[in-house]
């Protein structure tokens, strides 16, 4: 097979996340005498015989309109790369201003823009994390080999599996044994892992985790939801404002008590606290990475709380489901066994090493289900291709940081008036792309680690940043695991956004009130998301801007439903393209405010672009180019639908 075939496999949706791919289109085909052979399935797949979705439209890739779009792409894309590269050259008169922010590089003698502190901390530690990625799964295999776990944890998969049941265990008992084996290793490794990361501050984390568990288990049931939210949202504020509770400050507070007296005893206690702080591990500021853990704390408490309402019924028997082949929806929504909500399982879940630092977020129910029954999506071939895709993503980031110094330019307090409108827009665009990549790379690294360890969490970034035209779709594809967590634990409990939310206690609410309440739910969601990221005004502005920019899309969808244009699909597509241009502009503005230049920086960029007639002319041309991009995005999604895939983003 050619290298092009393997490249296509590396960048296939099946490699990215098998959750999106119809089962019959999966690369991993199991032989069943009653089903077509793998060769027959491949022939059908190559011939495009897999059923398309009913709403899929005919292909437009070869229509004359799209050849115009191809021409615009051929002209614009090279210019988009060359323009920020040109202003990043040492010959540029402004180079001396941002040159101190650059570091020695390794590609063609160029310097590298390693000025983003968040990504620099990850980039500089990639070799050490790579060792950890290899070492952790190997230690688990050694642990399992020592206890000979393969003799009693093999689960019979189906009629074609001739392994049988080992040690006289049933399939259910073998699955339970497998979970116990994994939980034991996870618990031991987690203690070592967080002790190495945080030193004595690991005791603070264990105390917080214990308090949250007691809220779920010991409080009256009706108090658990409110207490969980108050405790965990309060943690976000207190952890930030107290800077992680340094032992020196705690000692100073205790020593100020009149009962302790004054003098040498107080000084000794403060010095002892300072000494403890000196053993802060590899990452002394533990509170920075603890935010992702609060999501798991909330997940456990609510999964346990909701399980109390369904302990009288067996969901698997009721739905006649095979526990070894549950869908993702069922793994998340079906409660674990009552005996699974123990402190040891909770501890192993909340501090699970591969996903502890940055996620992706996995619910407790899903975690327990995967411990019992490994997913068929976890195969050596898929993990290999996913790892190669990760490495290519890192290489892409390295090329950008070596040739386009967008971050350093924006951090050097530039005079935006010295840049042309096109240069300004491309610097802003690549700032956003670097933000996307600096989040994508750590998320994929930790997901790769989890896959190597036998756990398949959701993929966080399922589309390229430049392949988004919808504010709602962008939110679904950007940090997807957080989005799904928000939907399950905040948005749906608040009432969601559908008209069905208007049904309250048997009475129907007015449609206007339903829409208003849905809008309030959006505000609540994005306020939480902004505060969860960081307690800063610019992130609150980002969250509220997202809500503000979602409203035009929601209103336009109501005013121009697809059904009204069923006889004029091209007109509908062009109208959607015009709306997409506005959406893209607003999404770029919101994310520049939240994660790049802030409100003042955005103001300077806008003034530089639209402050002259040449800027206005450029802006009109940019809107035309974005319209072309939107048409290609529409057709990419139609192509997915023609293959039976609807990613809803």
Short mmCIF file of C-alpha atoms in Angstrom, two decimals, residues 131-643:
data_model
loop_
_atom_site.label_atom_id
_atom_site.label_comp_id
_atom_site.label_asym_id
_atom_site.label_seq_id
_atom_site.Cartn_x
_atom_site.Cartn_y
_atom_site.Cartn_z
CA UNK A 131 9.05 8.50 29.27
CA UNK A 132 6.02 8.51 31.57
CA UNK A 133 3.71 7.53 28.70
CA UNK A 134 5.87 4.47 28.03
CA UNK A 135 6.65 3.62 31.65
CA UNK A 136 3.10 3.69 33.05
CA UNK A 137 1.55 1.04 30.74
CA UNK A 138 4.67 -1.13 31.15
CA UNK A 139 4.38 -0.96 34.94
CA UNK A 140 0.73 -1.98 34.68
CA UNK A 141 1.67 -4.99 32.54
CA UNK A 142 4.34 -5.98 35.06
CA UNK A 143 1.83 -5.60 37.90
CA UNK A 144 -0.76 -7.71 36.07
CA UNK A 145 1.88 -10.29 35.18
CA UNK A 146 3.02 -10.56 38.78
CA UNK A 147 -0.53 -11.25 39.95
CA UNK A 148 -1.23 -13.43 36.88
CA UNK A 149 -4.36 -11.42 36.20
CA UNK A 150 -4.77 -12.89 32.70
CA UNK A 151 -5.82 -16.20 34.27
CA UNK A 152 -9.00 -14.77 35.78
CA UNK A 153 -9.88 -11.46 34.11
CA UNK A 154 -10.37 -12.56 30.49
CA UNK A 155 -13.95 -11.87 29.43
CA UNK A 156 -15.51 -14.01 26.73
CA UNK A 157 -16.50 -11.67 23.92
CA UNK A 158 -18.76 -13.78 21.76
CA UNK A 159 -19.34 -17.04 19.86
CA UNK A 160 -16.09 -16.64 17.90
CA UNK A 161 -13.97 -16.25 21.02
CA UNK A 162 -12.47 -19.61 22.00
CA UNK A 163 -10.63 -18.44 25.10
CA UNK A 164 -13.47 -19.59 27.31
CA UNK A 165 -13.89 -18.49 30.91
CA UNK A 166 -10.90 -18.85 33.17
CA UNK A 167 -10.75 -20.06 36.77
CA UNK A 168 -14.42 -20.99 36.61
CA UNK A 169 -15.59 -17.34 36.60
CA UNK A 170 -18.64 -16.10 34.77
CA UNK A 171 -18.28 -13.20 32.31
CA UNK A 172 -19.65 -10.80 34.92
CA UNK A 173 -17.31 -12.07 37.65
CA UNK A 174 -14.31 -11.89 35.31
CA UNK A 175 -15.23 -8.28 34.47
CA UNK A 176 -15.46 -7.45 38.17
CA UNK A 177 -12.06 -9.05 38.74
CA UNK A 178 -10.56 -7.02 35.91
CA UNK A 179 -11.92 -3.81 37.43
CA UNK A 180 -10.54 -4.67 40.87
CA UNK A 181 -7.14 -5.42 39.36
CA UNK A 182 -7.03 -2.10 37.51
CA UNK A 183 -8.35 -0.08 40.46
CA UNK A 184 -5.64 -1.53 42.72
CA UNK A 185 -2.86 -0.49 40.35
CA UNK A 186 -4.42 2.94 39.68
CA UNK A 187 -4.67 3.65 43.40
CA UNK A 188 -1.03 2.81 44.11
CA UNK A 189 0.31 4.63 41.05
CA UNK A 190 -1.84 7.71 41.72
CA UNK A 191 -0.39 8.13 45.22
CA UNK A 192 3.14 8.04 43.82
CA UNK A 193 2.20 10.30 40.89
CA UNK A 194 0.64 13.15 42.87
CA UNK A 195 3.34 12.91 45.54
CA UNK A 196 5.96 13.41 42.83
CA UNK A 197 4.00 16.28 41.27
CA UNK A 198 3.11 18.19 44.43
CA UNK A 199 5.22 16.88 47.29
CA UNK A 200 3.62 17.59 50.67
CA UNK A 201 0.87 19.59 48.93
CA UNK A 202 -0.56 16.24 47.85
CA UNK A 203 -2.00 16.09 51.39
CA UNK A 204 -4.14 19.14 50.57
CA UNK A 205 -5.51 17.40 47.48
CA UNK A 206 -6.30 14.22 49.42
CA UNK A 207 -8.12 16.28 52.05
CA UNK A 208 -10.25 18.08 49.42
CA UNK A 209 -11.05 14.80 47.67
CA UNK A 210 -12.08 13.27 51.00
CA UNK A 211 -14.36 16.20 51.89
CA UNK A 212 -16.14 15.98 48.54
CA UNK A 213 -16.70 12.25 49.05
CA UNK A 214 -18.22 12.85 52.47
CA UNK A 215 -20.63 15.39 50.91
CA UNK A 216 -21.93 12.71 48.54
CA UNK A 217 -22.07 9.91 51.08
CA UNK A 218 -22.96 11.47 54.44
CA UNK A 219 -25.24 14.42 53.72
CA UNK A 220 -29.00 13.90 53.37
CA UNK A 221 -29.80 13.16 49.74
CA UNK A 222 -31.73 16.39 49.13
CA UNK A 223 -28.70 18.47 50.18
CA UNK A 224 -26.14 16.74 47.97
CA UNK A 225 -26.62 18.71 44.68
CA UNK A 226 -26.50 22.17 46.27
CA UNK A 227 -23.67 21.24 48.64
CA UNK A 228 -21.64 19.76 45.77
CA UNK A 229 -21.94 22.92 43.68
CA UNK A 230 -21.24 25.28 46.58
CA UNK A 231 -18.21 23.27 47.66
CA UNK A 232 -16.63 22.90 44.21
CA UNK A 233 -17.38 26.37 42.84
CA UNK A 234 -16.17 27.77 46.14
CA UNK A 235 -12.97 25.77 45.68
CA UNK A 236 -12.31 27.55 42.37
CA UNK A 237 -12.38 30.92 44.16
CA UNK A 238 -10.64 29.91 47.39
CA UNK A 239 -7.85 27.99 45.62
CA UNK A 240 -7.18 31.00 43.39
CA UNK A 241 -7.36 33.68 46.09
CA UNK A 242 -5.32 31.72 48.64
CA UNK A 243 -2.70 30.63 46.07
CA UNK A 244 -3.02 27.00 47.09
CA UNK A 245 -2.93 27.44 50.90
CA UNK A 246 0.86 27.68 51.49
CA UNK A 247 1.85 26.03 54.75
CA UNK A 248 3.72 29.19 55.72
CA UNK A 249 0.49 31.21 55.60
CA UNK A 250 -1.39 28.52 57.51
CA UNK A 251 1.34 28.53 60.16
CA UNK A 252 1.25 32.33 60.37
CA UNK A 253 -2.52 32.24 60.81
CA UNK A 254 -2.31 29.58 63.53
CA UNK A 255 0.57 31.33 65.30
CA UNK A 256 -1.44 34.56 65.49
CA UNK A 257 -3.78 32.86 67.93
CA UNK A 258 -3.49 34.40 71.44
CA UNK A 259 -3.43 30.93 73.01
CA UNK A 260 -0.09 30.16 71.34
CA UNK A 261 1.71 33.10 72.79
CA UNK A 262 4.41 35.07 71.05
CA UNK A 263 8.09 34.99 70.29
CA UNK A 264 10.14 31.95 69.40
CA UNK A 265 7.22 29.52 69.22
CA UNK A 266 5.48 31.60 66.55
CA UNK A 267 8.67 32.03 64.52
CA UNK A 268 9.43 28.31 64.75
CA UNK A 269 5.96 27.42 63.50
CA UNK A 270 6.21 29.81 60.54
CA UNK A 271 9.68 28.52 59.69
CA UNK A 272 8.36 24.97 59.81
CA UNK A 273 5.58 25.93 57.39
CA UNK A 274 8.11 27.56 55.06
CA UNK A 275 10.21 24.38 55.22
CA UNK A 276 7.21 22.25 54.24
CA UNK A 277 6.52 24.56 51.30
CA UNK A 278 10.04 23.95 50.05
CA UNK A 279 9.02 20.33 49.36
CA UNK A 280 6.38 21.25 46.81
CA UNK A 281 7.27 18.59 44.25
CA UNK A 282 7.70 19.17 40.52
CA UNK A 283 4.73 21.57 40.33
CA UNK A 284 4.46 23.61 43.54
CA UNK A 285 1.31 25.44 42.35
CA UNK A 286 -1.01 22.44 42.55
CA UNK A 287 -4.15 24.61 42.39
CA UNK A 288 -3.51 25.54 38.74
CA UNK A 289 -4.08 21.98 37.51
CA UNK A 290 -6.73 21.09 40.08
CA UNK A 291 -9.54 22.72 38.09
CA UNK A 292 -9.98 19.67 35.88
CA UNK A 293 -10.26 17.53 39.03
CA UNK A 294 -13.24 19.57 40.26
CA UNK A 295 -15.17 18.35 37.20
CA UNK A 296 -14.53 14.75 38.24
CA UNK A 297 -15.50 15.50 41.84
CA UNK A 298 -18.84 16.87 40.64
CA UNK A 299 -19.27 13.95 38.23
CA UNK A 300 -18.89 11.34 40.97
CA UNK A 301 -21.27 13.10 43.36
CA UNK A 302 -24.03 13.51 40.78
CA UNK A 303 -23.61 10.04 39.26
CA UNK A 304 -23.94 8.63 42.77
CA UNK A 305 -26.86 10.96 43.60
CA UNK A 306 -28.78 9.96 40.46
CA UNK A 307 -28.03 6.27 41.05
CA UNK A 308 -29.98 6.43 44.31
CA UNK A 309 -33.19 6.97 42.32
CA UNK A 310 -32.71 3.89 40.16
CA UNK A 311 -31.46 1.20 42.50
CA UNK A 312 -34.73 -0.68 42.37
CA UNK A 313 -34.41 -1.37 38.63
CA UNK A 314 -31.77 -3.08 36.51
CA UNK A 315 -31.23 -0.88 33.46
CA UNK A 316 -29.26 -3.53 31.59
CA UNK A 317 -31.99 -6.14 31.96
CA UNK A 318 -34.75 -3.61 31.29
CA UNK A 319 -33.16 -2.50 28.01
CA UNK A 320 -31.79 -5.99 27.25
CA UNK A 321 -28.28 -4.62 26.84
CA UNK A 322 -24.98 -6.46 26.76
CA UNK A 323 -22.75 -4.75 29.36
CA UNK A 324 -19.65 -5.56 27.30
CA UNK A 325 -20.85 -3.62 24.24
CA UNK A 326 -22.63 -0.55 25.57
CA UNK A 327 -22.80 2.63 23.54
CA UNK A 328 -21.18 5.76 24.94
CA UNK A 329 -24.62 7.15 25.82
CA UNK A 330 -25.43 4.03 27.84
CA UNK A 331 -22.03 3.94 29.56
CA UNK A 332 -22.58 7.52 30.73
CA UNK A 333 -26.28 7.38 31.64
CA UNK A 334 -26.63 3.89 33.15
CA UNK A 335 -25.56 3.99 36.81
CA UNK A 336 -22.74 1.81 38.04
CA UNK A 337 -23.44 -0.92 40.55
CA UNK A 338 -24.24 0.35 44.08
CA UNK A 339 -21.09 -1.37 45.33
CA UNK A 340 -18.96 0.61 42.84
CA UNK A 341 -19.41 3.94 44.63
CA UNK A 342 -16.64 3.25 47.12
CA UNK A 343 -13.90 5.61 48.24
CA UNK A 344 -11.17 3.53 46.58
CA UNK A 345 -12.95 3.59 43.21
CA UNK A 346 -13.70 7.28 43.64
CA UNK A 347 -10.08 8.02 44.54
CA UNK A 348 -8.72 6.10 41.54
CA UNK A 349 -11.18 7.89 39.22
CA UNK A 350 -10.74 11.47 40.39
CA UNK A 351 -6.93 11.25 40.35
CA UNK A 352 -6.50 8.84 37.40
CA UNK A 353 -2.95 9.65 36.27
CA UNK A 354 -3.24 9.82 32.42
CA UNK A 355 -6.20 12.23 32.60
CA UNK A 356 -5.34 14.05 35.83
CA UNK A 357 -3.39 17.03 34.48
CA UNK A 358 -5.52 18.15 31.52
CA UNK A 359 -8.23 15.59 30.78
CA UNK A 360 -10.18 14.83 28.63
CA UNK A 361 -13.04 14.58 31.10
CA UNK A 362 -14.56 11.14 31.64
CA UNK A 363 -17.64 10.56 33.80
CA UNK A 364 -17.47 8.16 36.72
CA UNK A 365 -20.05 5.80 35.19
CA UNK A 366 -18.11 5.62 31.92
CA UNK A 367 -14.81 5.07 33.73
CA UNK A 368 -16.17 2.14 35.74
CA UNK A 369 -17.78 0.60 32.66
CA UNK A 370 -14.50 0.74 30.73
CA UNK A 371 -12.61 -0.78 33.66
CA UNK A 372 -14.87 -3.81 33.46
CA UNK A 373 -15.12 -4.12 29.70
CA UNK A 374 -12.37 -2.69 27.44
CA UNK A 375 -13.78 -0.94 24.39
CA UNK A 376 -13.33 -2.54 20.95
CA UNK A 377 -12.05 0.86 19.72
CA UNK A 378 -8.79 0.31 21.65
CA UNK A 379 -6.58 -1.56 19.18
CA UNK A 380 -2.86 -1.43 18.49
CA UNK A 381 -3.45 -0.19 14.95
CA UNK A 382 -5.68 2.69 16.00
CA UNK A 383 -3.37 3.72 18.84
CA UNK A 384 -0.38 3.66 16.47
CA UNK A 385 -2.13 5.85 13.91
CA UNK A 386 -3.37 8.19 16.65
CA UNK A 387 0.18 8.49 18.00
CA UNK A 388 1.53 9.31 14.52
CA UNK A 389 -1.20 11.92 14.13
CA UNK A 390 -0.15 13.45 17.44
CA UNK A 391 3.49 13.62 16.34
CA UNK A 392 2.50 15.30 13.06
CA UNK A 393 0.48 17.83 15.05
CA UNK A 394 3.51 18.61 17.22
CA UNK A 395 5.63 19.01 14.08
CA UNK A 396 3.04 21.42 12.63
CA UNK A 397 3.22 23.50 15.80
CA UNK A 398 7.00 23.54 15.66
CA UNK A 399 6.98 24.75 12.06
CA UNK A 400 4.58 27.57 12.92
CA UNK A 401 6.56 28.65 15.99
CA UNK A 402 9.79 28.67 13.98
CA UNK A 403 8.49 30.65 11.02
CA UNK A 404 5.60 32.79 12.32
CA UNK A 405 6.24 34.81 15.48
CA UNK A 406 2.64 35.92 16.03
CA UNK A 407 2.64 35.38 19.81
CA UNK A 408 5.91 37.23 20.40
CA UNK A 409 4.74 40.16 18.26
CA UNK A 410 1.49 40.47 20.22
CA UNK A 411 3.34 40.24 23.57
CA UNK A 412 5.86 42.97 22.67
CA UNK A 413 3.30 45.78 23.00
CA UNK A 414 3.38 46.54 19.25
CA UNK A 415 2.27 49.68 17.48
CA UNK A 416 -0.56 48.14 15.46
CA UNK A 417 -0.78 51.20 13.22
CA UNK A 418 2.51 50.20 11.55
CA UNK A 419 0.95 47.00 10.18
CA UNK A 420 -1.32 46.75 7.13
CA UNK A 421 -4.89 45.49 7.61
CA UNK A 422 -3.98 42.15 6.00
CA UNK A 423 -0.93 41.75 8.27
CA UNK A 424 -3.04 42.55 11.34
CA UNK A 425 -5.73 40.06 10.42
CA UNK A 426 -3.20 37.29 9.75
CA UNK A 427 -1.36 37.93 13.01
CA UNK A 428 -4.70 37.67 14.83
CA UNK A 429 -5.61 34.55 12.88
CA UNK A 430 -2.34 32.75 13.67
CA UNK A 431 -2.59 33.83 17.30
CA UNK A 432 -5.87 31.93 17.41
CA UNK A 433 -4.39 28.96 15.57
CA UNK A 434 -1.51 28.75 18.04
CA UNK A 435 -4.01 28.89 20.92
CA UNK A 436 -5.90 26.02 19.30
CA UNK A 437 -2.73 23.98 18.83
CA UNK A 438 -1.34 24.67 22.31
CA UNK A 439 -4.54 23.21 23.78
CA UNK A 440 -4.91 20.44 21.21
CA UNK A 441 -1.42 19.00 21.71
CA UNK A 442 -1.57 18.43 25.51
CA UNK A 443 -5.12 17.07 25.27
CA UNK A 444 -4.11 14.60 22.59
CA UNK A 445 -0.98 13.60 24.47
CA UNK A 446 -2.92 12.72 27.62
CA UNK A 447 -5.64 10.99 25.62
CA UNK A 448 -2.92 8.96 23.86
CA UNK A 449 -1.57 8.00 27.30
CA UNK A 450 -5.05 6.89 28.38
CA UNK A 451 -5.50 4.87 25.16
CA UNK A 452 -2.19 3.11 25.76
CA UNK A 453 -3.50 2.30 29.25
CA UNK A 454 -6.76 0.80 27.94
CA UNK A 455 -9.15 3.74 28.58
CA UNK A 456 -10.81 5.61 25.69
CA UNK A 457 -11.92 9.12 26.73
CA UNK A 458 -13.65 11.44 24.23
CA UNK A 459 -11.50 13.39 21.77
CA UNK A 460 -11.50 17.05 22.83
CA UNK A 461 -10.82 18.69 19.44
CA UNK A 462 -12.75 17.01 16.63
CA UNK A 463 -12.39 19.75 14.01
CA UNK A 464 -9.67 22.13 12.96
CA UNK A 465 -10.18 25.65 14.28
CA UNK A 466 -10.48 26.90 10.69
CA UNK A 467 -13.26 24.40 9.95
CA UNK A 468 -15.94 26.08 12.08
CA UNK A 469 -18.68 28.46 10.97
CA UNK A 470 -21.27 27.96 13.72
CA UNK A 471 -20.92 29.30 17.27
CA UNK A 472 -22.92 26.37 18.63
CA UNK A 473 -21.01 23.87 16.50
CA UNK A 474 -17.69 25.43 17.50
CA UNK A 475 -18.54 25.01 21.18
CA UNK A 476 -19.41 21.34 20.57
CA UNK A 477 -16.11 20.64 18.81
CA UNK A 478 -13.80 22.76 21.03
CA UNK A 479 -13.06 20.98 24.32
CA UNK A 480 -15.76 18.47 23.46
CA UNK A 481 -15.45 16.45 26.66
CA UNK A 482 -16.07 19.60 28.73
CA UNK A 483 -19.02 20.45 26.51
CA UNK A 484 -20.57 17.03 27.11
CA UNK A 485 -19.86 17.35 30.84
CA UNK A 486 -21.59 20.76 30.87
CA UNK A 487 -24.61 19.36 29.04
CA UNK A 488 -25.00 16.44 31.47
CA UNK A 489 -24.36 18.19 34.77
CA UNK A 490 -25.48 21.80 34.17
CA UNK A 491 -27.41 22.48 30.98
CA UNK A 492 -29.95 19.64 31.09
CA UNK A 493 -30.59 19.94 34.86
CA UNK A 494 -31.29 23.66 34.29
CA UNK A 495 -33.82 22.83 31.58
CA UNK A 496 -31.79 22.81 28.36
CA UNK A 497 -32.87 24.77 25.31
CA UNK A 498 -35.55 22.70 23.61
CA UNK A 499 -39.25 23.43 23.65
CA UNK A 500 -39.71 20.31 25.74
CA UNK A 501 -38.15 22.28 28.55
CA UNK A 502 -41.38 24.25 28.62
CA UNK A 503 -43.16 21.29 30.21
CA UNK A 504 -42.94 21.96 33.93
CA UNK A 505 -44.91 19.91 36.45
CA UNK A 506 -47.61 19.04 33.94
CA UNK A 507 -48.19 22.58 32.66
CA UNK A 508 -47.01 24.15 29.44
CA UNK A 509 -45.00 27.37 29.66
CA UNK A 510 -45.27 30.23 27.19
CA UNK A 511 -42.81 29.83 24.24
CA UNK A 512 -41.30 33.26 24.92
CA UNK A 513 -40.51 32.29 28.51
CA UNK A 514 -38.99 29.02 27.27
CA UNK A 515 -36.63 31.00 24.98
CA UNK A 516 -35.77 33.47 27.75
CA UNK A 517 -35.01 30.67 30.17
CA UNK A 518 -32.90 28.90 27.55
CA UNK A 519 -30.93 32.14 27.13
CA UNK A 520 -30.46 32.39 30.88
CA UNK A 521 -29.21 28.80 30.87
CA UNK A 522 -26.62 29.72 28.24
CA UNK A 523 -25.49 32.66 30.36
CA UNK A 524 -25.17 30.41 33.43
CA UNK A 525 -23.21 27.79 31.46
CA UNK A 526 -20.69 30.18 29.94
CA UNK A 527 -20.29 32.11 33.19
CA UNK A 528 -19.31 28.84 34.87
CA UNK A 529 -16.98 27.94 31.98
CA UNK A 530 -15.28 31.36 32.17
CA UNK A 531 -14.82 31.16 35.95
CA UNK A 532 -13.63 27.57 35.67
CA UNK A 533 -10.91 28.61 33.21
CA UNK A 534 -9.69 31.49 35.36
CA UNK A 535 -11.15 34.17 37.61
CA UNK A 536 -10.42 37.09 35.32
CA UNK A 537 -12.59 39.85 33.86
CA UNK A 538 -11.46 39.17 30.29
CA UNK A 539 -12.59 35.55 30.54
CA UNK A 540 -15.97 36.63 31.89
CA UNK A 541 -16.15 39.00 28.91
CA UNK A 542 -15.28 36.04 26.67
CA UNK A 543 -18.06 33.90 28.15
CA UNK A 544 -20.70 36.60 27.81
CA UNK A 545 -19.54 37.47 24.29
CA UNK A 546 -20.00 33.83 23.31
CA UNK A 547 -23.60 33.96 24.57
CA UNK A 548 -24.17 37.27 22.78
CA UNK A 549 -22.80 35.87 19.53
CA UNK A 550 -24.88 32.69 19.78
CA UNK A 551 -28.12 34.70 19.80
CA UNK A 552 -27.97 35.88 16.15
CA UNK A 553 -27.41 32.30 15.01
CA UNK A 554 -30.36 31.04 17.07
CA UNK A 555 -32.62 33.84 15.79
CA UNK A 556 -31.54 33.32 12.16
CA UNK A 557 -32.19 29.57 12.46
CA UNK A 558 -35.74 30.33 13.61
CA UNK A 559 -36.36 32.93 10.88
CA UNK A 560 -34.85 30.90 8.04
CA UNK A 561 -35.56 27.20 8.67
CA UNK A 562 -34.26 24.73 6.08
CA UNK A 563 -37.76 23.42 5.33
CA UNK A 564 -38.80 26.77 3.83
CA UNK A 565 -36.04 26.44 1.23
CA UNK A 566 -36.43 22.78 0.30
CA UNK A 567 -37.03 23.78 -3.33
CA UNK A 568 -34.16 26.31 -3.30
CA UNK A 569 -31.24 24.54 -1.61
CA UNK A 570 -28.59 26.74 -3.24
CA UNK A 571 -30.26 29.95 -2.05
CA UNK A 572 -30.47 28.54 1.46
CA UNK A 573 -26.80 27.54 1.32
CA UNK A 574 -25.77 31.04 0.19
CA UNK A 575 -27.86 32.69 2.92
CA UNK A 576 -26.21 30.39 5.46
CA UNK A 577 -22.82 31.37 4.01
CA UNK A 578 -23.55 35.05 4.66
CA UNK A 579 -24.53 34.23 8.24
CA UNK A 580 -21.43 32.06 8.62
CA UNK A 581 -19.19 35.01 7.72
CA UNK A 582 -20.66 37.03 10.58
CA UNK A 583 -20.36 34.06 12.93
CA UNK A 584 -16.69 33.53 12.08
CA UNK A 585 -15.90 37.21 12.65
CA UNK A 586 -17.64 37.20 16.03
CA UNK A 587 -16.02 33.94 17.16
CA UNK A 588 -12.58 35.26 16.27
CA UNK A 589 -13.28 38.44 18.24
CA UNK A 590 -14.53 36.57 21.32
CA UNK A 591 -11.56 34.19 21.45
CA UNK A 592 -9.04 36.97 20.86
CA UNK A 593 -10.53 38.74 23.90
CA UNK A 594 -10.56 35.65 26.10
CA UNK A 595 -7.29 33.96 25.23
CA UNK A 596 -4.99 36.31 23.32
CA UNK A 597 -4.95 40.11 23.29
CA UNK A 598 -7.83 41.08 25.62
CA UNK A 599 -10.36 43.85 25.09
CA UNK A 600 -7.77 46.61 24.60
CA UNK A 601 -5.78 44.53 22.15
CA UNK A 602 -8.90 43.71 20.16
CA UNK A 603 -9.78 47.40 20.03
CA UNK A 604 -6.34 48.17 18.58
CA UNK A 605 -6.68 45.41 15.99
CA UNK A 606 -10.13 46.59 14.89
CA UNK A 607 -8.97 50.20 14.61
CA UNK A 608 -5.97 49.09 12.57
CA UNK A 609 -8.10 47.04 10.17
CA UNK A 610 -11.19 49.24 9.80
CA UNK A 611 -9.60 52.63 10.46
CA UNK A 612 -8.90 53.41 6.80
CA UNK A 613 -10.51 53.00 3.40
CA UNK A 614 -7.91 50.42 2.43
CA UNK A 615 -8.86 48.51 5.57
CA UNK A 616 -12.55 48.60 4.65
CA UNK A 617 -11.77 47.33 1.15
CA UNK A 618 -9.65 44.55 2.66
CA UNK A 619 -12.45 43.67 5.09
CA UNK A 620 -14.89 43.26 2.21
CA UNK A 621 -12.42 41.01 0.41
CA UNK A 622 -11.88 39.01 3.60
CA UNK A 623 -15.64 38.50 3.93
CA UNK A 624 -15.70 37.13 0.38
CA UNK A 625 -12.89 34.72 1.21
CA UNK A 626 -14.68 33.62 4.38
CA UNK A 627 -17.84 33.04 2.33
CA UNK A 628 -15.84 30.70 0.10
CA UNK A 629 -14.47 28.94 3.16
CA UNK A 630 -17.99 28.52 4.56
CA UNK A 631 -19.20 26.89 1.33
CA UNK A 632 -16.38 24.36 1.51
CA UNK A 633 -17.17 23.71 5.20
CA UNK A 634 -20.81 23.04 4.29
CA UNK A 635 -19.78 20.56 1.61
CA UNK A 636 -17.34 18.78 3.96
CA UNK A 637 -20.24 18.13 6.33
CA UNK A 638 -22.49 16.99 3.48
CA UNK A 639 -19.74 14.57 2.42
CA UNK A 640 -19.72 13.17 5.97
CA UNK A 641 -23.48 12.74 5.86
CA UNK A 642 -23.17 10.88 2.56
CA UNK A 643 -21.00 8.41 4.49
#
